[in-house]
Short mmCIF file of C-alpha atoms in Angstrom, two decimals:
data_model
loop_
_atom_site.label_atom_id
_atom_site.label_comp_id
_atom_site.label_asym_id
_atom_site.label_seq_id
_atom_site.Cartn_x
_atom_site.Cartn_y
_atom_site.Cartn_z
CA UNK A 23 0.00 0.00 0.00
CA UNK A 24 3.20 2.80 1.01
CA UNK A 25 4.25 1.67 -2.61
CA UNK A 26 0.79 2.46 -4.46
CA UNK A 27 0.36 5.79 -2.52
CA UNK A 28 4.23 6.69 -3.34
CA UNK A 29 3.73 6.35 -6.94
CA UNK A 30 0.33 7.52 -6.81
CA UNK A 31 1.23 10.82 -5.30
CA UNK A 32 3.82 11.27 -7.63
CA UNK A 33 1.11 11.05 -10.59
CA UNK A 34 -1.42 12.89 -9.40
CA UNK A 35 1.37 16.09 -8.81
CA UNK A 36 3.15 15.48 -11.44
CA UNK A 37 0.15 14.95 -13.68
CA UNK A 38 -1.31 18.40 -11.99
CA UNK A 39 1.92 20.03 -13.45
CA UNK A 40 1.14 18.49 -17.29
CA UNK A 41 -2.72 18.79 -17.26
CA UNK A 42 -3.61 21.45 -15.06
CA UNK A 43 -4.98 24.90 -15.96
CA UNK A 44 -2.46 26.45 -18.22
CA UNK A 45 -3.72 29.93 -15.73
CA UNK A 46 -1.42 28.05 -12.56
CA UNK A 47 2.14 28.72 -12.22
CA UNK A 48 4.81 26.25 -12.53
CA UNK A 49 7.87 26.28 -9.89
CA UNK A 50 11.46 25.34 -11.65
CA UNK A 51 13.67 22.96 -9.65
CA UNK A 52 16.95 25.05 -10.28
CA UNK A 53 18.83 24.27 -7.16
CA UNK A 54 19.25 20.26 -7.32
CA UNK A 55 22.51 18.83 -8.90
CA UNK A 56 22.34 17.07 -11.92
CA UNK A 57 20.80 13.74 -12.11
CA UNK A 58 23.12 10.70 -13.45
CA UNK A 59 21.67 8.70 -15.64
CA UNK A 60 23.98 5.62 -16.17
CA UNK A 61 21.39 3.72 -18.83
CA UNK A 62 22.67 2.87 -21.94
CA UNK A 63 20.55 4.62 -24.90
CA UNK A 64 19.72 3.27 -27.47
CA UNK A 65 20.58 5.21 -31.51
CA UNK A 66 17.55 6.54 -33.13
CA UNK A 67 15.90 4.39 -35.45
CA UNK A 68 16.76 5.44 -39.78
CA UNK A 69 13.77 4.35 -41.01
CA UNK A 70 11.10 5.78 -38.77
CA UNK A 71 10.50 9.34 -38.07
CA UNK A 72 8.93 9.37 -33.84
CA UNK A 73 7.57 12.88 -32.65
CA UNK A 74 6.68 13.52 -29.30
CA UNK A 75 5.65 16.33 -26.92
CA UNK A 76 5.59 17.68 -23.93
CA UNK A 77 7.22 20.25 -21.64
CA UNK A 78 10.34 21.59 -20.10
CA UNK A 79 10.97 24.02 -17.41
CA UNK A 80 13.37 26.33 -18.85
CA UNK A 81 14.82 29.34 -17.07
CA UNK A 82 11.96 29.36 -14.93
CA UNK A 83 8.98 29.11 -17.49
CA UNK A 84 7.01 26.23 -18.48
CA UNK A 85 8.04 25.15 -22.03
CA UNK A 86 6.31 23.87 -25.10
CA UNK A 87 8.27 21.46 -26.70
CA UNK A 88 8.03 19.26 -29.75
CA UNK A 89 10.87 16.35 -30.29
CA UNK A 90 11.42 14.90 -33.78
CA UNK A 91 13.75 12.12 -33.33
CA UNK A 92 14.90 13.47 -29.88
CA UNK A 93 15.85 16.87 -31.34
CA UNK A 94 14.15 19.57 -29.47
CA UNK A 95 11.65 21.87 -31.15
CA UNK A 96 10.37 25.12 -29.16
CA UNK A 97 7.07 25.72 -29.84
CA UNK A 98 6.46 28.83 -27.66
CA UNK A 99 8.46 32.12 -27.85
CA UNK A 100 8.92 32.35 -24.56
CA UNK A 101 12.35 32.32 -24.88
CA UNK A 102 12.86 34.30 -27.74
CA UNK A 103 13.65 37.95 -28.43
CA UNK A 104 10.11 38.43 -29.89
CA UNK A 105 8.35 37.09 -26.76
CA UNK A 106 4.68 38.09 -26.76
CA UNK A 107 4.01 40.81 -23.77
CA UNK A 108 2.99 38.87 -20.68
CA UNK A 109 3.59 34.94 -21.96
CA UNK A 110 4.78 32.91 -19.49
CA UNK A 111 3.20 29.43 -19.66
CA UNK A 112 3.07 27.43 -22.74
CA UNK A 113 2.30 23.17 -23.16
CA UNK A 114 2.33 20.56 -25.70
CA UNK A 115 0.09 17.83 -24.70
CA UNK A 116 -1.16 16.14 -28.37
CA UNK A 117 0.72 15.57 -31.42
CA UNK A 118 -0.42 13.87 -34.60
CA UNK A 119 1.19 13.90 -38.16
CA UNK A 120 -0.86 13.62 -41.49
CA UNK A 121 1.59 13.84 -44.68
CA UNK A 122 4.29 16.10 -44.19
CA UNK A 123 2.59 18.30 -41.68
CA UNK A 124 3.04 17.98 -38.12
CA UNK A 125 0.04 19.22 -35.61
CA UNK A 126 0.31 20.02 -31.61
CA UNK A 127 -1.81 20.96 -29.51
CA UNK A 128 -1.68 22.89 -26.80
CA UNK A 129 -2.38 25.76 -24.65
CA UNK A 130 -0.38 29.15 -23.48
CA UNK A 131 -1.43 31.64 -20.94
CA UNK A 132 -0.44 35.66 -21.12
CA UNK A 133 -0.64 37.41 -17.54
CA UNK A 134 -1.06 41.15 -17.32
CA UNK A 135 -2.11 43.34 -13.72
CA UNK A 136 -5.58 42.29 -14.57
CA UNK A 137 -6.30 38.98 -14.85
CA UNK A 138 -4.56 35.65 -16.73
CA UNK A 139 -5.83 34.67 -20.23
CA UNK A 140 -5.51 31.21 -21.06
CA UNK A 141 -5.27 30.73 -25.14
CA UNK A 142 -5.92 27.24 -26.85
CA UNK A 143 -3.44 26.45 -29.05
CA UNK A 144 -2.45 24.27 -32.46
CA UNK A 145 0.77 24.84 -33.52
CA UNK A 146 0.81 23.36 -37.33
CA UNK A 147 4.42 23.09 -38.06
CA UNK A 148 5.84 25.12 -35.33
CA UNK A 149 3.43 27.87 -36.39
CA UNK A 150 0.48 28.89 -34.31
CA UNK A 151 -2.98 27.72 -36.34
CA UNK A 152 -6.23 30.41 -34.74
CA UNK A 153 -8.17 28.79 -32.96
CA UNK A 154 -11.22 31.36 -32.38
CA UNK A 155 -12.35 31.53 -28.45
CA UNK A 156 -14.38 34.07 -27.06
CA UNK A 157 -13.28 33.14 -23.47
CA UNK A 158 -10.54 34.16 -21.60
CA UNK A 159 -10.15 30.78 -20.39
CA UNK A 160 -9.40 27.66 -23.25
CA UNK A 161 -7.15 25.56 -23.81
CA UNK A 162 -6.71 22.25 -26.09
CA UNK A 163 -5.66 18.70 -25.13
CA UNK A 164 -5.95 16.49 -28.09
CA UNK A 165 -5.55 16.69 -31.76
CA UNK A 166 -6.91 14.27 -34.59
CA UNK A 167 -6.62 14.51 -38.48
CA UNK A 168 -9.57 12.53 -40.70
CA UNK A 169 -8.84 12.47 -44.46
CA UNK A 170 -8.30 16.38 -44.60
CA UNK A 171 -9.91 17.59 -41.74
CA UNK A 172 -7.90 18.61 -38.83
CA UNK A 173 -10.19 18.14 -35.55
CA UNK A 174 -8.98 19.86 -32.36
CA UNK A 175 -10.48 18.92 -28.31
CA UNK A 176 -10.49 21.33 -26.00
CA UNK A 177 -12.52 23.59 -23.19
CA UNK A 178 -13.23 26.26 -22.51
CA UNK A 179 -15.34 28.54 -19.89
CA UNK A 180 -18.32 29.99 -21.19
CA UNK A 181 -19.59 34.02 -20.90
CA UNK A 182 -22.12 32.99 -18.35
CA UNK A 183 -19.50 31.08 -16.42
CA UNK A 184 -19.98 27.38 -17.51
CA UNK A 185 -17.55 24.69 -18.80
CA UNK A 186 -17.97 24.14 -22.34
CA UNK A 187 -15.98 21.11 -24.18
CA UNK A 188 -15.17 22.57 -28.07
CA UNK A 189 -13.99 20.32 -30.98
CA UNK A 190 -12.30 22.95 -33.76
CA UNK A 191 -13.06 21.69 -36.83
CA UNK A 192 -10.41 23.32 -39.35
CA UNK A 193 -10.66 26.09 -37.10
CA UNK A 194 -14.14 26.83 -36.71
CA UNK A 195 -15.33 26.01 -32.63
CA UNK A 196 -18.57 23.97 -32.13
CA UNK A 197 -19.55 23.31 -28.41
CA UNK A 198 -20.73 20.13 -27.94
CA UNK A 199 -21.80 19.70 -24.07
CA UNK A 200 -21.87 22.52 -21.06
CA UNK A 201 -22.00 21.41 -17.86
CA UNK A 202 -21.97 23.71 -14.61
CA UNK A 203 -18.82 22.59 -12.79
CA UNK A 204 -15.62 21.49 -13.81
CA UNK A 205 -14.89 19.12 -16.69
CA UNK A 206 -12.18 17.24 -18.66
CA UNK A 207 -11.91 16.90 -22.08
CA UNK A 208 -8.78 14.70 -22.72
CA UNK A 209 -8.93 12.82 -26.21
CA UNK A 210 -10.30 12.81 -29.23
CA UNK A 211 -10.84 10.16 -32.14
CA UNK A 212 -12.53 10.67 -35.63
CA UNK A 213 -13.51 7.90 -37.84
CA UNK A 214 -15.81 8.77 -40.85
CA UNK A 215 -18.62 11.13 -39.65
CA UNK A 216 -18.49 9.94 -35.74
CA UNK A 217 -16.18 12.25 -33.53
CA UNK A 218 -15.75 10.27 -30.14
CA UNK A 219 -14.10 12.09 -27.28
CA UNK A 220 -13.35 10.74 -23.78
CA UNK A 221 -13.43 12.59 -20.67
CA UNK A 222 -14.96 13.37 -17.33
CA UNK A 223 -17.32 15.27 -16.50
CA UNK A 224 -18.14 16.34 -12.30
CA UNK A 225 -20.82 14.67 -10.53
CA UNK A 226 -24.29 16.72 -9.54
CA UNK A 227 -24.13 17.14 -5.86
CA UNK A 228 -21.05 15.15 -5.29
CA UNK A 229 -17.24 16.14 -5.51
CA UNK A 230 -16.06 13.00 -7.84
CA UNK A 231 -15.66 12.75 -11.32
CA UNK A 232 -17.45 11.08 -13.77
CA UNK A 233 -15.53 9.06 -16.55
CA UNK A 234 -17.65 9.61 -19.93
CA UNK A 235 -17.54 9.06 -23.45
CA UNK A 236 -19.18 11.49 -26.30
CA UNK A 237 -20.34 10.06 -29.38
CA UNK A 238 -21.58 12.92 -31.72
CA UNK A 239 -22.10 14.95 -29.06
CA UNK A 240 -24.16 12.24 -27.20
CA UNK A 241 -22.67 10.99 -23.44
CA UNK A 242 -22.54 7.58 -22.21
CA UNK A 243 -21.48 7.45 -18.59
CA UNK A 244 -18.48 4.53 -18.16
CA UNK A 245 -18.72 3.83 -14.61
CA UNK A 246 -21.85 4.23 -11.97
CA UNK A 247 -20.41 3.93 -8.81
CA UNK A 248 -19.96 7.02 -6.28
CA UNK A 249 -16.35 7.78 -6.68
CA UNK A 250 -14.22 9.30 -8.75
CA UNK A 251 -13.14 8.30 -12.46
CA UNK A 252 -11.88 9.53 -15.59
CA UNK A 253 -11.56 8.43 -19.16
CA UNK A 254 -8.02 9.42 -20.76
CA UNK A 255 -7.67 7.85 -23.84
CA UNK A 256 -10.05 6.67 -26.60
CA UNK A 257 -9.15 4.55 -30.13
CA UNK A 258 -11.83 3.18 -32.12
CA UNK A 259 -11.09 0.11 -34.48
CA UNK A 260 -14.08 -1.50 -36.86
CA UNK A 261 -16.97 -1.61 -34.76
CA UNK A 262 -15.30 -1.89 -31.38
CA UNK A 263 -14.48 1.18 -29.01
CA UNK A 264 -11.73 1.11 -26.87
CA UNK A 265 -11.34 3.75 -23.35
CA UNK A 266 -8.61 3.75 -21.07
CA UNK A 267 -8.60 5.22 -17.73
CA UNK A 268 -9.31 5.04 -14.00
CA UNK A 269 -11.89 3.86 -11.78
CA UNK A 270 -10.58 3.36 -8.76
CA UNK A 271 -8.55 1.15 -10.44
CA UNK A 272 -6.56 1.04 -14.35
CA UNK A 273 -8.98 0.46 -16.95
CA UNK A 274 -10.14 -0.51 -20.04
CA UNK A 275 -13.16 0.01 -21.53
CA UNK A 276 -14.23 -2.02 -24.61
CA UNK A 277 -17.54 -0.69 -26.07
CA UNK A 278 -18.52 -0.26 -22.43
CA UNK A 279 -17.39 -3.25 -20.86
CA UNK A 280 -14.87 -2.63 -17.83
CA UNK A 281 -11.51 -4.59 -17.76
CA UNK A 282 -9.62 -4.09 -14.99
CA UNK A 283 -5.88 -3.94 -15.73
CA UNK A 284 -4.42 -3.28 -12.30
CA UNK A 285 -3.76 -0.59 -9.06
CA UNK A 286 -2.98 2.87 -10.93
CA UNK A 287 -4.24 4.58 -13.90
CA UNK A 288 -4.52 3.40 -17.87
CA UNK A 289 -3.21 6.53 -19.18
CA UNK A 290 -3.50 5.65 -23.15
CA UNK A 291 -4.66 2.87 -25.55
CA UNK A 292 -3.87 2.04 -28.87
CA UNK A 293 -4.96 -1.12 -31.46
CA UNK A 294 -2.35 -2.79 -33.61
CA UNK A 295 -4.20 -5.29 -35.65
CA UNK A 296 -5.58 -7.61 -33.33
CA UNK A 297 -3.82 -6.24 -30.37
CA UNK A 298 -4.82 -3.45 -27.73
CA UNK A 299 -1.77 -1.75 -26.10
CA UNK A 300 -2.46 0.38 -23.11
CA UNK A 301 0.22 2.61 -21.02
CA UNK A 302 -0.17 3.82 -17.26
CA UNK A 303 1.00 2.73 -14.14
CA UNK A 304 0.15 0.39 -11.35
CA UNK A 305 0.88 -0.11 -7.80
CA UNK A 306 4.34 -1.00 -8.87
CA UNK A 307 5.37 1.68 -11.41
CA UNK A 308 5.19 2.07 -14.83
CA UNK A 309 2.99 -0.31 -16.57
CA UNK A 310 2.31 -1.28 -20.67
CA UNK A 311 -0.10 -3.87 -20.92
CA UNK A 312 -0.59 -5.65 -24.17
CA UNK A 313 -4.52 -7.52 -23.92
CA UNK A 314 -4.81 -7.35 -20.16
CA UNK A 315 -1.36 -8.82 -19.85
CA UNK A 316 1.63 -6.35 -18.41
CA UNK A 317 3.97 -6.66 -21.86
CA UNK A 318 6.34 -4.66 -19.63
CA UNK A 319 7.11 -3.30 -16.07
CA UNK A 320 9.23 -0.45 -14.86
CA UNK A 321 10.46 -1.07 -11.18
CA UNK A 322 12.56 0.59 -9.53
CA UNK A 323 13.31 0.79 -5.20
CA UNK A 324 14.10 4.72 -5.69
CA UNK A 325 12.73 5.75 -8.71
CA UNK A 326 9.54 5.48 -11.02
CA UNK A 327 8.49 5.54 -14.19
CA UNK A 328 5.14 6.95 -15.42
CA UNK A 329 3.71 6.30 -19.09
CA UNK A 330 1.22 9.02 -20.78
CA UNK A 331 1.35 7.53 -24.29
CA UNK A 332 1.76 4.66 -26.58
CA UNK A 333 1.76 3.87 -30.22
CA UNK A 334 2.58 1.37 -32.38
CA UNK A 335 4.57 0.97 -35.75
CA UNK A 336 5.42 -1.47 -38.03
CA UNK A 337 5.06 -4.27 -34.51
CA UNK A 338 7.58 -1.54 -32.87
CA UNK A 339 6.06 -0.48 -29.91
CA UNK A 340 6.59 2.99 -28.08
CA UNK A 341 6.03 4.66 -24.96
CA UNK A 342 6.68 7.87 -23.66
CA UNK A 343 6.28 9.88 -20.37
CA UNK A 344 8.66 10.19 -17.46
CA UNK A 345 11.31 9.33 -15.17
CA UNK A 346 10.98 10.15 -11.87
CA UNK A 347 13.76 10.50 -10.13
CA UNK A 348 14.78 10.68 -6.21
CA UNK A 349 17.11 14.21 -5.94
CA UNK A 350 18.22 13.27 -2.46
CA UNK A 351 18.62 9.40 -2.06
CA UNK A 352 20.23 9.46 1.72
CA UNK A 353 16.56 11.35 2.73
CA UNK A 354 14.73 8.93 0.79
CA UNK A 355 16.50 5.58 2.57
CA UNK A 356 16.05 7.43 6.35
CA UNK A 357 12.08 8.01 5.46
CA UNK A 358 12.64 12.07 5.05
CA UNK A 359 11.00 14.46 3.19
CA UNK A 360 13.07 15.01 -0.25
CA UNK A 361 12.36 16.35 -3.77
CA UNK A 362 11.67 14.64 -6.81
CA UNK A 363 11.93 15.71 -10.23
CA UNK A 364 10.91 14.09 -13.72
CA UNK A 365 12.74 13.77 -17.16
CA UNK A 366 10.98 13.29 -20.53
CA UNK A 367 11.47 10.04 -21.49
CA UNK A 368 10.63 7.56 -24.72
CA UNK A 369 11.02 4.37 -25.53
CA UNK A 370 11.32 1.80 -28.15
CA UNK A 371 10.42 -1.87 -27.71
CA UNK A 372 11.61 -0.90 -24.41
CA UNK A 373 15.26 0.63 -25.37
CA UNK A 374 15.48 3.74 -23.94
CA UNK A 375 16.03 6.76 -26.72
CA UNK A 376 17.75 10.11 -25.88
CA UNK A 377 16.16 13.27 -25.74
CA UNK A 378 17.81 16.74 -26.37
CA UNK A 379 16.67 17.93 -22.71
CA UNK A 380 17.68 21.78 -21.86
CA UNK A 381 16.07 20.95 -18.06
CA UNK A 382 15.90 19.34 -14.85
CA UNK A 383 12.42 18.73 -14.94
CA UNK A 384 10.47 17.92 -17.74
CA UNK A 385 7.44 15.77 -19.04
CA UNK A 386 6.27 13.89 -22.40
CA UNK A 387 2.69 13.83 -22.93
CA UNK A 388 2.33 12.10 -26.75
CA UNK A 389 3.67 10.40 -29.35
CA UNK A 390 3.50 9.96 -32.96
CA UNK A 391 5.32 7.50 -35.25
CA UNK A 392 5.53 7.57 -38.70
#
């Protein structure tokens, strides 16, 4: 049980720092020594181009990055000469390539004396695509591209002060549910004419979230206990409809039917033929399960792992999401309390791949092979 709640913890502040409002500020860990990292890495595939996202902290600000075979892209100009008055806070959480174009989305937030503006963002090779809001709070989490339509998830809060989930269709905002208290909107998946988007949504009269899944704008609740859950990932294949996320425990959803992978949280899913990869965690750390079964586990006495993302290529299989790593280990071993920090990470077939990292603490979100 110390072991689930460690790792547990670490997710649920960790994950605050990658998913939360783009409006809350971000605290760099400048003053810890560097971290050794005595894996072996493994070179960069030739054949295969992988993209991933996610975020650093960089002289104090919260990043946007984009990777293309571990060379670092900055999507924000926060730390550029031409840096837009007041921006401070800038993510990457979604990438997906169609062609030769490469999509992220995002959000970025501008302060001023006033208040804090939160912008949705898609950043269409490196260059910011509008995404037309009328609130001073949205932001995006998940980006999809069907034939030649580019679809992009977000939220956003509405003039009379209600949570709104938006898809963008090629830039044009359609609000598909409003609901009075808070909500997630966390993935999106387009095949044909039917948009599905998984999520969570908060209980009436009750502080717990409800996991839910939108077809055409219409919900279907997952789970109808009373306690909290979530739905984080969503992949459709033929007729069958695949959600992974947490109810108390990891989870899989197949067109409504709960699986129950383990302790911890299903964090994405993906189909390979007739295979269903998920990534998470358990009560044991870092978790990817191929058909129920954990394909591979990441153990460690000091340090975790935590997976946000999986996709598969060509039977290669990758992962991405974090290291987290133990700054002061003699604390740790007499039961103190002692900092930890994360480090991007992705993986192939389980060989570690190295990332052009500029910071001490930083997080992959997705990933995209082509």
């Amino acid at each position: 049980m110390i072991k689930i709640m460690k790792n547990l913890s670490i997710f649920l502040l960790l994950s605050a720092m990658l998913f939360s409002n783009c409006s809350q500020k971000s605290v760099a860990i400048d003053d810890v020594e560097d971290i050794d990292d005595d894996n072996e890495f493994a070179e960069w595939p030739h054949d295969q181009l992988i993209y991933l996202v996610g975020f650093e902290m960089v002289e104090g600000y919260r990043v946007a990055r984009l990777w293309k075979n571990g060379e670092v892209q900055n999507l924000s100009k926060i730390l550029e000469n031409e840096i837009p008055l007041g921006l401070k806070f800038s993510d990457a959480r979604s990438v997906f390539v169609s062609g030769d174009d490469v999509y992220v989305a995002g959000c970025e937030s501008l302060f001023n004396v006033e208040e804090t503006i939160s912008c949705a963002r898609l950043w269409k090779n490196g260059v910011i695509e509008n995404l037309p809001s009328t609130s001073y709070f949205a932001e995006a989490f998940s980006v999809f591209v069907e034939k030649d339509d580019v679809y992009v998830l977000g939220r956003e809060i509405t003039p009379n002060g209600r949570w709104a989930f938006v898809v963008w269709k090629n830039g044009h905002p359609e609000i598909f549910a409003e609901v009075s208290s808070i909500c997630k909107a966390n993935s999106i998946f387009v095949l044909g004419e039917d948009i599905y988007v998984a999520g969570a949504v908060m209980k009436y009269y009750e502080n717990d979230l409800q996991a839910v899944l939108w077809k055409n704008g219409i919900v279907e609740n997952l789970v109808s206990e009373s306690h909290s859950s979530e739905a984080y990932s969503v992949y459709v294949s033929g007729d069958d409809v695949y959600v992974a996320g947490t109810d108390s425990e990891a989870i899989l959803w197949k067109n409504g039917e709960k699986i129950i992978l383990g302790h911890g949280i299903a964090n994405s899913v993906f189909v390979s033929g007739d295979d269903i990869y998920v990534a998470g965690f358990d009560n044991l750390g870092g978790k990817l399960w191929k058909n129920g079964i954990v394909l591979k586990n990441e153990t460690e006495t000091d340090d975790s792992k935590i997976f946000y993302s999986v996709f598969v290529k060509d039977n290669d299989i990758f992962w991405a999401g974090f290291d987290d790593f133990c700054i002061d280990k003699e604390k740790h071993l007499k039961g103190e309390d002692h900092i930890h920090t994360a480090i991007a990470t992705i993986r192939k077939n389980g060989e570690k791949l190295r990332l052009s990292l500029d910071s001490k603490l930083s997080i992959a979100s997705s990933v995209f092979v082509k």
